[in-house]
Tab-separated table of C-alpha atoms and ligand atoms in Angstrom:
chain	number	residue	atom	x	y	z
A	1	UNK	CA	3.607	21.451	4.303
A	2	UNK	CA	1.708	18.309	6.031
A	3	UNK	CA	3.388	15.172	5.612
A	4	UNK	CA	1.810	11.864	6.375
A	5	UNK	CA	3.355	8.954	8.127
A	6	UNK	CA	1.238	6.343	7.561
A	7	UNK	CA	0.911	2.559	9.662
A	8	UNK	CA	2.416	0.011	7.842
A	9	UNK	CA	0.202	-3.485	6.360
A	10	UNK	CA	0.714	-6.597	8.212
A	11	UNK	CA	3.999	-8.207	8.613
A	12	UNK	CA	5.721	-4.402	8.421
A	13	UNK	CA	6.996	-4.012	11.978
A	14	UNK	CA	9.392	-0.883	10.873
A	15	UNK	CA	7.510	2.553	11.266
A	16	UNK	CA	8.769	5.775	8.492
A	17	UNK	CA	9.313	8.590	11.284
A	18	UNK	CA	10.462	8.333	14.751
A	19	UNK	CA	9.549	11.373	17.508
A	20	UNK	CA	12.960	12.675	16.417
A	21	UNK	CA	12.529	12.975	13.015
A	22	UNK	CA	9.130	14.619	13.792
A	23	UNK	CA	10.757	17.220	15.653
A	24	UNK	CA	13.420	18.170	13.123
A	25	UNK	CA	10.728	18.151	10.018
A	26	UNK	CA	8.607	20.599	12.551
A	27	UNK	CA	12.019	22.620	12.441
A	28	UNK	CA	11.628	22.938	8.951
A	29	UNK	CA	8.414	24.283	9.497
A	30	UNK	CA	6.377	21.121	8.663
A	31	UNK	CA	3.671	19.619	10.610
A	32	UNK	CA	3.500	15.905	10.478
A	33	UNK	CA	0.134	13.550	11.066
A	34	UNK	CA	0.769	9.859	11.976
A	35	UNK	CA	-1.637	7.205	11.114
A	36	UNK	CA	-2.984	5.549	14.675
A	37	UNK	CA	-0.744	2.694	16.088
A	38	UNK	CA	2.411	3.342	12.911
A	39	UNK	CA	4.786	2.861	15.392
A	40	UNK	CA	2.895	0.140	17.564
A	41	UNK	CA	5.486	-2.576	15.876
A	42	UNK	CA	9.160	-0.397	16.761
A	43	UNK	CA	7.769	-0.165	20.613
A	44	UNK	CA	6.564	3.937	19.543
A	45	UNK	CA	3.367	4.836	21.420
A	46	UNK	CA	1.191	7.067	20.221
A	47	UNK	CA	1.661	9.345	22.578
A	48	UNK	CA	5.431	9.624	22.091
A	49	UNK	CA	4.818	10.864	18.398
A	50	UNK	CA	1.909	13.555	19.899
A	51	UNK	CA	4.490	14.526	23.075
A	52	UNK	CA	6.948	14.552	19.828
A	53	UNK	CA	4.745	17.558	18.108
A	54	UNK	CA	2.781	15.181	15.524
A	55	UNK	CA	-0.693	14.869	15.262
A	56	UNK	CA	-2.067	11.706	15.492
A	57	UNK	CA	-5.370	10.018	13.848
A	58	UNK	CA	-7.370	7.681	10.884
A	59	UNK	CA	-5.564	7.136	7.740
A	60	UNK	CA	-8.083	9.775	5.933
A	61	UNK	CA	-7.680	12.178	8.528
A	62	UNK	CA	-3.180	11.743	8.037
A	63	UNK	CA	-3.835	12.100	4.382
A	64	UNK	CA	-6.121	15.052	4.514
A	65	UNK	CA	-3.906	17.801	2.411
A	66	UNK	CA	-0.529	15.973	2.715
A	67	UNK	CA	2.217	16.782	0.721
A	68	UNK	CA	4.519	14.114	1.233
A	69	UNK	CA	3.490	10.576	2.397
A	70	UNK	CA	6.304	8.689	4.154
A	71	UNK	CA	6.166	4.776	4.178
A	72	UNK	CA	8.358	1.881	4.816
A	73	UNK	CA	6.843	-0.278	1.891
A	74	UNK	CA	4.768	0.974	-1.358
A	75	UNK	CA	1.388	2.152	0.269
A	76	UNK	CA	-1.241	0.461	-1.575
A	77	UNK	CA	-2.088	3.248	-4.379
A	78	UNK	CA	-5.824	3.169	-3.478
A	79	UNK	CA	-5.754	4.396	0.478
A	80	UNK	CA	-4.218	7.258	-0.718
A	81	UNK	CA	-7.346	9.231	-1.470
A	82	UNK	CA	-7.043	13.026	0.287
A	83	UNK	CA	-3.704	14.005	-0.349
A	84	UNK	CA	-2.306	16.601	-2.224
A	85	UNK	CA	-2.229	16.713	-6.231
A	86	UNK	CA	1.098	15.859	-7.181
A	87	UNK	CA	2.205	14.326	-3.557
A	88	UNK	CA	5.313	12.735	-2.749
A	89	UNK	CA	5.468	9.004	-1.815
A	90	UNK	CA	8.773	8.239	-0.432
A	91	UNK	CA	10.021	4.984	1.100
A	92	UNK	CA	10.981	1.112	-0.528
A	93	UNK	CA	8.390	0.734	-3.326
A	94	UNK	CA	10.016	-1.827	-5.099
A	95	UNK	CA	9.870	-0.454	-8.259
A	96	UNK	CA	10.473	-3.485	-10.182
A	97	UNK	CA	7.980	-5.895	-8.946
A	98	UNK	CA	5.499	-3.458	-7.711
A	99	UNK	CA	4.760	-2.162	-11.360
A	100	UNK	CA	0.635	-1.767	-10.878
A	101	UNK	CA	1.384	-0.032	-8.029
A	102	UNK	CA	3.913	2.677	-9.576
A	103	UNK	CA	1.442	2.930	-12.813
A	104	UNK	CA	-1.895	3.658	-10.328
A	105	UNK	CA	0.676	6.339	-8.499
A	106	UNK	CA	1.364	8.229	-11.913
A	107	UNK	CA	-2.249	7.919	-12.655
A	108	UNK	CA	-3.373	9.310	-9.471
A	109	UNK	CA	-0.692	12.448	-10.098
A	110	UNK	CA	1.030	11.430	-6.865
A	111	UNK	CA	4.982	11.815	-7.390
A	112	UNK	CA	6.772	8.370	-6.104
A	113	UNK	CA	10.278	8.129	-5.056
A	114	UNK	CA	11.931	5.025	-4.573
A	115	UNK	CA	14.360	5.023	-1.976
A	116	UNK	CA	16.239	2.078	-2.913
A	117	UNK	CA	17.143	3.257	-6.300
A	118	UNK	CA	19.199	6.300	-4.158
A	119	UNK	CA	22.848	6.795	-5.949
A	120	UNK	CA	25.838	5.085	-4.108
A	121	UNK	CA	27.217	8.420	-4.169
A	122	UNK	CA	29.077	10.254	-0.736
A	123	UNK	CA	26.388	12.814	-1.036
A	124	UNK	CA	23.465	10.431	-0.405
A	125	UNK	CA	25.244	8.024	1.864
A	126	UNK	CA	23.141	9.675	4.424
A	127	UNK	CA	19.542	8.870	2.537
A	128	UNK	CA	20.434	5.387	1.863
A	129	UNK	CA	17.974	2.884	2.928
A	130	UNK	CA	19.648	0.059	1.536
A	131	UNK	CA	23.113	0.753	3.624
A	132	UNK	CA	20.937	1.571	6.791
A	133	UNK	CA	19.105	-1.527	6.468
A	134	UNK	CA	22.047	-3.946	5.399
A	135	UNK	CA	24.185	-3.222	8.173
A	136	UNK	CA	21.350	-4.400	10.814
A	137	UNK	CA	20.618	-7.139	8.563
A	138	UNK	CA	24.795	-8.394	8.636
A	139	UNK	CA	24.579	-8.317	12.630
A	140	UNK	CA	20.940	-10.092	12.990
A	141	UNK	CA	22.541	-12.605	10.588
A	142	UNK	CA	25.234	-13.835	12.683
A	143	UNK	CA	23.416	-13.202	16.289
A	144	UNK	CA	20.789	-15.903	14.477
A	145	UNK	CA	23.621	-18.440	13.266
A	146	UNK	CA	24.802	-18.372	16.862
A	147	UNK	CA	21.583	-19.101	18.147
A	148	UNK	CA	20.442	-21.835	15.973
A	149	UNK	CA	24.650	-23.343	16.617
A	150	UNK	CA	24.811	-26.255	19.013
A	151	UNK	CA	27.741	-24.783	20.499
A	152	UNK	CA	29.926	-21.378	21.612
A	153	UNK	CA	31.239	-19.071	19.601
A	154	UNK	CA	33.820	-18.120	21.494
A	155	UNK	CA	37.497	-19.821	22.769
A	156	UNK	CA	36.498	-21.004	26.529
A	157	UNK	CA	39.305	-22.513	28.584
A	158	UNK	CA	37.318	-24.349	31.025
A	159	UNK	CA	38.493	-26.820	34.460
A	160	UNK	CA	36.037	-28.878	32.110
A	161	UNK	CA	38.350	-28.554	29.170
A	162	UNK	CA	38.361	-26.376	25.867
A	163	UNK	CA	35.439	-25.323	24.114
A	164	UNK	CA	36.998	-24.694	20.632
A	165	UNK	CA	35.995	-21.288	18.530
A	166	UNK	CA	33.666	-21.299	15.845
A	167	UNK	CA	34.639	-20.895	12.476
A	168	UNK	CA	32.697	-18.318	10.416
A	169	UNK	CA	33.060	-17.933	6.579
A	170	UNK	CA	31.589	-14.878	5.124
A	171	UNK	CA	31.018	-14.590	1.539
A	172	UNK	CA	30.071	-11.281	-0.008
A	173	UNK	CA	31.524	-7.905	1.559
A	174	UNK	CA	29.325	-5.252	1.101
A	175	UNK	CA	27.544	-3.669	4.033
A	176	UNK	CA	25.950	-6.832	5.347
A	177	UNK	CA	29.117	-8.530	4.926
A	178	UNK	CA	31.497	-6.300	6.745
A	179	UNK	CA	28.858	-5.920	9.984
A	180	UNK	CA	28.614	-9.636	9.662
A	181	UNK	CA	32.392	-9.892	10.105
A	182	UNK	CA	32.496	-7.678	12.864
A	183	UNK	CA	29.702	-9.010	15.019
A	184	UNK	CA	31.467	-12.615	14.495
A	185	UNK	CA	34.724	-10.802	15.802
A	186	UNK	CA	32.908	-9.524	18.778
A	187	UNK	CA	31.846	-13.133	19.563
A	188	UNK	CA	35.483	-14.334	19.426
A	189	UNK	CA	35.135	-16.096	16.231
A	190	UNK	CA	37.395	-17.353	13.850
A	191	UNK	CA	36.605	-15.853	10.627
A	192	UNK	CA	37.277	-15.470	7.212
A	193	UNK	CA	35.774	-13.794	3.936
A	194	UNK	CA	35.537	-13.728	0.261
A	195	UNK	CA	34.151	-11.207	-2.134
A	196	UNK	CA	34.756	-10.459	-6.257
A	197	UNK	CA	35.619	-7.032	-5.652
A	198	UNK	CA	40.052	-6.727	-4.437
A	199	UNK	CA	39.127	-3.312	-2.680
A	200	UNK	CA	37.760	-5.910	-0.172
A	201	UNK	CA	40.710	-7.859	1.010
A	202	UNK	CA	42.258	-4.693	2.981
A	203	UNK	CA	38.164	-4.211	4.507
A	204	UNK	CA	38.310	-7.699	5.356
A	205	UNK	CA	42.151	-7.893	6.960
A	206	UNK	CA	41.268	-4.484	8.403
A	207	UNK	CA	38.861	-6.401	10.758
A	208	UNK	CA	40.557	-8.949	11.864
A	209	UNK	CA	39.660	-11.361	9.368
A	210	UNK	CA	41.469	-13.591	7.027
A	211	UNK	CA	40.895	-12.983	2.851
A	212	UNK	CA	40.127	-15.985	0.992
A	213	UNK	CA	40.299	-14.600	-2.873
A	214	UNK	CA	40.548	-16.410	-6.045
A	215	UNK	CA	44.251	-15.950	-7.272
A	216	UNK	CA	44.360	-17.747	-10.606
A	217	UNK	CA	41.666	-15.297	-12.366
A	218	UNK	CA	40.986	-11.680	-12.425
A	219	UNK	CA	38.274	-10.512	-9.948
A	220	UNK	CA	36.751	-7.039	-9.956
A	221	UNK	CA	38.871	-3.907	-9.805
A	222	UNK	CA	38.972	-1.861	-6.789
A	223	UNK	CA	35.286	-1.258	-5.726
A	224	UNK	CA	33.442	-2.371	-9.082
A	225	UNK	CA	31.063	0.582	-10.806
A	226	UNK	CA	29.288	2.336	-8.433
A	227	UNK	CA	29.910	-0.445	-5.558
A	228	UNK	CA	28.622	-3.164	-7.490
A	229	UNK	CA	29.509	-6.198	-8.354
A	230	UNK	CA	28.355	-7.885	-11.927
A	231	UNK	CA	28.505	-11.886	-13.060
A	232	UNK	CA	31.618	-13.336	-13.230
A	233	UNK	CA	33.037	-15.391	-16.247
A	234	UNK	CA	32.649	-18.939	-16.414
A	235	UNK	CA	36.529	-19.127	-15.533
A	236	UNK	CA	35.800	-17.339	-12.478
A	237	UNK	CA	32.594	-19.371	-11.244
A	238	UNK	CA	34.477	-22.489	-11.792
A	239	UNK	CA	37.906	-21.321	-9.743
A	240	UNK	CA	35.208	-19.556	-6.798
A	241	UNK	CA	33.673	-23.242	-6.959
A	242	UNK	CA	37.060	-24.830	-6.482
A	243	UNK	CA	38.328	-22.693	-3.501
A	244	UNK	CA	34.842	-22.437	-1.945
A	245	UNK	CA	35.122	-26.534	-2.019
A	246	UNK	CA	38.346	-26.360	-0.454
A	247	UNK	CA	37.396	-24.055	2.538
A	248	UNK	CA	33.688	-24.281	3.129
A	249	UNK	CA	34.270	-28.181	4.770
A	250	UNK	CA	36.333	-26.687	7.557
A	251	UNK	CA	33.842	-23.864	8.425
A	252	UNK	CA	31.136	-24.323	11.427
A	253	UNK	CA	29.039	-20.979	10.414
A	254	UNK	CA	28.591	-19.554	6.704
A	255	UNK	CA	26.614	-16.095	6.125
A	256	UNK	CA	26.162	-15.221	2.646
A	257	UNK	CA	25.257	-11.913	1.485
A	258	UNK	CA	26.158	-11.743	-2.590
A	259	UNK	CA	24.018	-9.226	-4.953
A	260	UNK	CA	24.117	-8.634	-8.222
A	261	UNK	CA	21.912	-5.575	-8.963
A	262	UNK	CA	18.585	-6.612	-11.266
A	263	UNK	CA	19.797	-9.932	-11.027
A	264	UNK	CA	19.070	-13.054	-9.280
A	265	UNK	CA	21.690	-13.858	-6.916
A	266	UNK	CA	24.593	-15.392	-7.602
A	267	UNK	CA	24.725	-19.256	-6.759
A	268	UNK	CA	27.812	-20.051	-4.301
A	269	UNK	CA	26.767	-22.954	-2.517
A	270	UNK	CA	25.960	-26.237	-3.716
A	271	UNK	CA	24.170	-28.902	-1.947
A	272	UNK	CA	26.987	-31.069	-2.467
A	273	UNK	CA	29.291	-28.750	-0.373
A	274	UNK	CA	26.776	-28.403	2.269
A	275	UNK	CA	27.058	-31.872	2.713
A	276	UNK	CA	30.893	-31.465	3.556
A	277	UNK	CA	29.904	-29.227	6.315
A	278	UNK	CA	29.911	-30.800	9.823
A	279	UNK	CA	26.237	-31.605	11.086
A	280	UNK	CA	25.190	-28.817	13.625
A	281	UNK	CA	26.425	-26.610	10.912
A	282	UNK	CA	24.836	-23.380	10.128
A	283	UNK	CA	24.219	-21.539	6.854
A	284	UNK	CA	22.366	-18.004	6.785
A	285	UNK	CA	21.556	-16.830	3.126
A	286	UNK	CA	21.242	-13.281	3.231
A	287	UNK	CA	20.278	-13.156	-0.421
A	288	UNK	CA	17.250	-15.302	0.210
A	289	UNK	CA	14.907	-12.917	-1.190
A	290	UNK	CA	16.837	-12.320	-4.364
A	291	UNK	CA	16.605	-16.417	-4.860
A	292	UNK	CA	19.431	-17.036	-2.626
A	293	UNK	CA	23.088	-17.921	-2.893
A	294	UNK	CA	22.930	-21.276	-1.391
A	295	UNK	CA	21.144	-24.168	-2.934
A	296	UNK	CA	18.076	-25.346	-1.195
A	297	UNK	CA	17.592	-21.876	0.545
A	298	UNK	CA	13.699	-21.143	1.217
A	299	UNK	CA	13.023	-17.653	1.718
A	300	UNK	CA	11.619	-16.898	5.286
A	301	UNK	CA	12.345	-20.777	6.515
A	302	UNK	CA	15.079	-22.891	7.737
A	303	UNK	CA	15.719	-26.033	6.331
A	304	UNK	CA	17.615	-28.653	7.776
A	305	UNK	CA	19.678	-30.662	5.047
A	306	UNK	CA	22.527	-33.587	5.369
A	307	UNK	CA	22.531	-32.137	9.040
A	308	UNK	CA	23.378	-28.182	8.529
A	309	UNK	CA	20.392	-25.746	9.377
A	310	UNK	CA	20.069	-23.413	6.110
A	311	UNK	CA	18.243	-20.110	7.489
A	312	UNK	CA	16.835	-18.281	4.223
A	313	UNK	CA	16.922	-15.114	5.705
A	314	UNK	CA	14.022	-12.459	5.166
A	315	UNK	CA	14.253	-8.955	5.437
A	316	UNK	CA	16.317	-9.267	8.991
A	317	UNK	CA	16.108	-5.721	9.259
A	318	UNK	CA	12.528	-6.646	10.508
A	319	UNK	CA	13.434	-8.226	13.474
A	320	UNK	CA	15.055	-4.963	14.643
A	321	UNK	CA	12.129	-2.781	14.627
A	322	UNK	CA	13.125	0.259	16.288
A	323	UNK	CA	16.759	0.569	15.477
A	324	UNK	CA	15.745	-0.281	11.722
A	325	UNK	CA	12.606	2.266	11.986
A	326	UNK	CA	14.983	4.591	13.476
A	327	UNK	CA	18.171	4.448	10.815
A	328	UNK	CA	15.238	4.003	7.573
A	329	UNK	CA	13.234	7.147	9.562
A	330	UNK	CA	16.422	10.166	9.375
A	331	UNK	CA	17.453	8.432	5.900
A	332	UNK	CA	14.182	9.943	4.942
A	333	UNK	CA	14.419	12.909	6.516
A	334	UNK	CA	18.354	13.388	5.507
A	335	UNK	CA	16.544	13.086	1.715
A	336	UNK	CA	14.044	15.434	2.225
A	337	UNK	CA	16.185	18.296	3.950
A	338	UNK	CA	18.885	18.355	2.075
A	339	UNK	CA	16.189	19.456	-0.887
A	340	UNK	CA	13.877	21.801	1.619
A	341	UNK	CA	13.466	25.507	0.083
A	342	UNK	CA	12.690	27.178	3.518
A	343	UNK	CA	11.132	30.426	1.580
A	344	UNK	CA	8.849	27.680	-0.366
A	345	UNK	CA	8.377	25.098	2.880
A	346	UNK	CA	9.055	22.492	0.885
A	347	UNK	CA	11.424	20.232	-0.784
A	348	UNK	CA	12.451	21.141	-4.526
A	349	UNK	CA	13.762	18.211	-6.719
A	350	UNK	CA	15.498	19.722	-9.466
A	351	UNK	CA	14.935	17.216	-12.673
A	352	UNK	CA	18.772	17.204	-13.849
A	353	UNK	CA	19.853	16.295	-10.077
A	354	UNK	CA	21.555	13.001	-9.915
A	355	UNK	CA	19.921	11.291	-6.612
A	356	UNK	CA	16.075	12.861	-8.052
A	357	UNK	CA	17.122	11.122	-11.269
A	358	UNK	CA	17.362	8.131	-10.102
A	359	UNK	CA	14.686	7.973	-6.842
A	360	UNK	CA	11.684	9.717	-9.156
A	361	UNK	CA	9.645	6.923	-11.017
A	362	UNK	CA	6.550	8.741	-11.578
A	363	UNK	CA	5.755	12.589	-11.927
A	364	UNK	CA	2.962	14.642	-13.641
A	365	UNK	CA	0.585	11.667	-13.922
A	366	UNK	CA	3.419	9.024	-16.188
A	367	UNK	CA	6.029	7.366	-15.454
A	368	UNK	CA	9.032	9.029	-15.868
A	369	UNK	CA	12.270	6.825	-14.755
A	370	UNK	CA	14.313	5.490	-17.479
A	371	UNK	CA	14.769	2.251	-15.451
A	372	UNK	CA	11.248	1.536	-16.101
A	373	UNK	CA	10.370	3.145	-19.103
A	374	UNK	CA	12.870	1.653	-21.150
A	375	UNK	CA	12.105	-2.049	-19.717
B	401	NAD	P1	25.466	-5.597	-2.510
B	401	NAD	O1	24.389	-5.768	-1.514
B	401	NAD	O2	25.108	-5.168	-3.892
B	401	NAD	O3	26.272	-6.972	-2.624
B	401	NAD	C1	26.842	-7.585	-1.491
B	401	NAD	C2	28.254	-8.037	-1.794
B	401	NAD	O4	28.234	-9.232	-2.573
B	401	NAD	C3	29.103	-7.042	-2.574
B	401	NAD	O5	30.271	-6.750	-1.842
B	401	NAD	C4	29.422	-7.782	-3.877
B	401	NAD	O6	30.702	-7.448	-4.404
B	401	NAD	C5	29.364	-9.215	-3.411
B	401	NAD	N1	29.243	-10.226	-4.484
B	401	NAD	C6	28.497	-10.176	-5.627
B	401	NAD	N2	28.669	-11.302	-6.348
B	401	NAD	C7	29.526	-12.089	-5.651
B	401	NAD	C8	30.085	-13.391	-5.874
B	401	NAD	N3	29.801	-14.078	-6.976
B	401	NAD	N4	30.937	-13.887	-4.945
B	401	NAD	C9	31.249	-13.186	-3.836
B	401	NAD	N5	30.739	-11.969	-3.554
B	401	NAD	C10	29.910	-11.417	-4.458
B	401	NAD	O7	26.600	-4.627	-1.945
B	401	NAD	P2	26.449	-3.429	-0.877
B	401	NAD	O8	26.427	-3.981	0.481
B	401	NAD	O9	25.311	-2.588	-1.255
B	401	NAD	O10	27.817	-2.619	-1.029
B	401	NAD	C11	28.749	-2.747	-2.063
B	401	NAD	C12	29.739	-1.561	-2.037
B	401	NAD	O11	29.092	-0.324	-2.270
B	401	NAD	C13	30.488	-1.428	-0.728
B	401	NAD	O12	31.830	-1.141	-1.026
B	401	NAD	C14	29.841	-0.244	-0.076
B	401	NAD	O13	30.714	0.442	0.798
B	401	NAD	C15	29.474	0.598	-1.273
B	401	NAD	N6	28.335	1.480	-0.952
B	401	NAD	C16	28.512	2.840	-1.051
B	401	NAD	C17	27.453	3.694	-0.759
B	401	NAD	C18	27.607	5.209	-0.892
B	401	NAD	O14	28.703	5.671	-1.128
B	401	NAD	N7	26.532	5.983	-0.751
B	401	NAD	C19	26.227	3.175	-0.364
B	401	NAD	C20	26.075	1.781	-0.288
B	401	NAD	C21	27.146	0.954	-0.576
């Protein structure tokens, strides 16, 4: 089995394998062929993926007989000329609003796998991008609030006098959330957190932090189905609104990190509680991509309004190149191992498993995920 690693288009700085996961897919008896310069972007030469066992060259010569074709994002359909019939595509290929892309990969008989669509199940914590990703994403968050803050995070007693902590409100606690809450915690912040799901409060507490939950109206159970949150009522919005009011004027630092799945995000923040914020204020929205929880949020910009910096955050995970390249890189190979037949030397994806039901969008030339073929 060859697989293919190919380099990433501009703006990508995350590379699909790292020399370790070449080595352990050479375990398996795989050779794997990365595209010249793939890692360039997460600081990996070359030369460490050839000292690592791959072979290294042009995108044709990668391609040439591949099996499997790892990526970060959706590789443009036609580059892909040269690989196998019936080829796997695996990485973030944004199923949703890539749709030409996923339709030219069922017509070219390549088999796509979306990475993102893996199950929040314990099996597949260990293939989930979105987890992997989030968690880098939560820390990069707060490390940028503190830089773009006019003053210290921490507590300082000084002959000078007292430099007073920084308050830090974190709203959503999912895997961006909880890092975010940590890495404020590390920087001796004051901080607190909200989410819709109870089976966050203890997650919250059990970091130090203080709960701020709407009382007066039912939230979401435990963990919410599957993990995930939906839209609240109209009851709840309005009560969120009211404590959110109440809190957000005394906080120096917000991150906000709330998803609803297939849905735009949810809208926390109004412009007219930004302006209760002190100037020299910071907001990061997390959710910037998914339209963003805050009003006024640009995606990829910060925007400076009634005083208070509001950083639309972009794909943070980015900015951390090789630990990002490095987590996203073994989720891959966690995927692709845990299905490798080592009589066949290569992975099988039974159709009535639960993570290949829900990864596979296109096989034997159409497109075969219900998630698309019933929109
Ligand atoms: P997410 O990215 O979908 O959403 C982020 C957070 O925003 C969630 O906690 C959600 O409840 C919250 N949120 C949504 N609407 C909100 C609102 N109106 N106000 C406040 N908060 C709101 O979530 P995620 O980071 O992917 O994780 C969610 C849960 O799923 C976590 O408990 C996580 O541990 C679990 N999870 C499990 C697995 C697995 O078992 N394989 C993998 C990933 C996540």
């Amino acid at each position: 089995m060859k697989i293919a690693v190919l380099k990433e288009a501009a703006g990508e700085t995350r590379c699909a394998a790292i020399p370790e996961t070449v080595k352990k897919f050479a375990g398996l008896g795989a050779e794997v062929a990365v595209e010249t310069g793939a890692g360039e972007g997460a600081s990996i030469a070359d030369a460490d993926f050839e000292a690592a066992g791959a072979k290294v060259g042009s995108r044709a010569e990668v391609l040439k007989g591949a099996g499997i074709i790892l990526a970060v994002n959706g590789p443009d359909p036609a580059s892909l000329n040269g690989a196998e019939k019936d080829a796997l595509v695996v990485g973030a290929l944004d199923p949703l609003r890539q749709s030409p892309n996923i339709d030219a990969y069922a017509s070219a008989g390549l088999q796509a796998l979306a990475m993102e669509w893996m199950p929040r199940i314990t099996r597949a914590q260990s293939m989930d991008i979105l987890s992997s990703q989030s968690n880098l994403a939560g820390y990069k968050a707060v490390v940028d609030a503190a830089a773009a803050y006019g003053r210290a995070f921490p507590m300082m007693m000084t002959a000078a006098g007292t430099v007073s902590p920084a308050k830090v409100f974190v709203m959503g606690v999912g895997v961006a959330g909880l890092q975010a809450i940590a890495t404020a915690k590390r920087l001796g912040a004051q901080v607190s957190a909200t989410d819709v799901r109870s089976a966050t409060k203890e997650q919250i507490q059990s970091l130090g932090a203080k709960p701020i939950f709407v009382e007066n109206v039912a939230g979401i159970e435990g963990e919410g189905a599957g993990g995930y949150a939906t839209e609240m009522s109209e009851e709840y919005q309005k009560a969120q609104a009211e404590l959110v009011s109440s809190h957000i004027a005394k906080q120096d630092i917000v991150i906000t990190t709330a998803l609803i799945p297939g849905r735009p995000a949810p809208r926390l923040i109004t412009d007219a509680q930004i302006a209760t914020l002190r100037p020299g204020s910071v907001v990061v929205d997390l959710a910037a991509d998914a339209g963003g929880n805050v009003e006024g949020t640009v995606a990829g910009q910060n925007v400076v309004k009634h005083g208070v910096t509001i950083i639309g955050a972009s794909n943070l995970a980015r900015t951390l190149a090789a630990d990002s390249s490095a987590l996203f890189a073994r989720n891959l190979y966690n995927f692709l191992s845990a299905f490798w037949d080592k009589e066949q030397g290569r992975p099988i994806l039974p159709d009535d498993d639960e993570i290949v039901k829900a990864i596979r969008l296109t096989q034997g030339g159409k497109v075969v995920n219900e998630r698309l073929t019933a929109a």
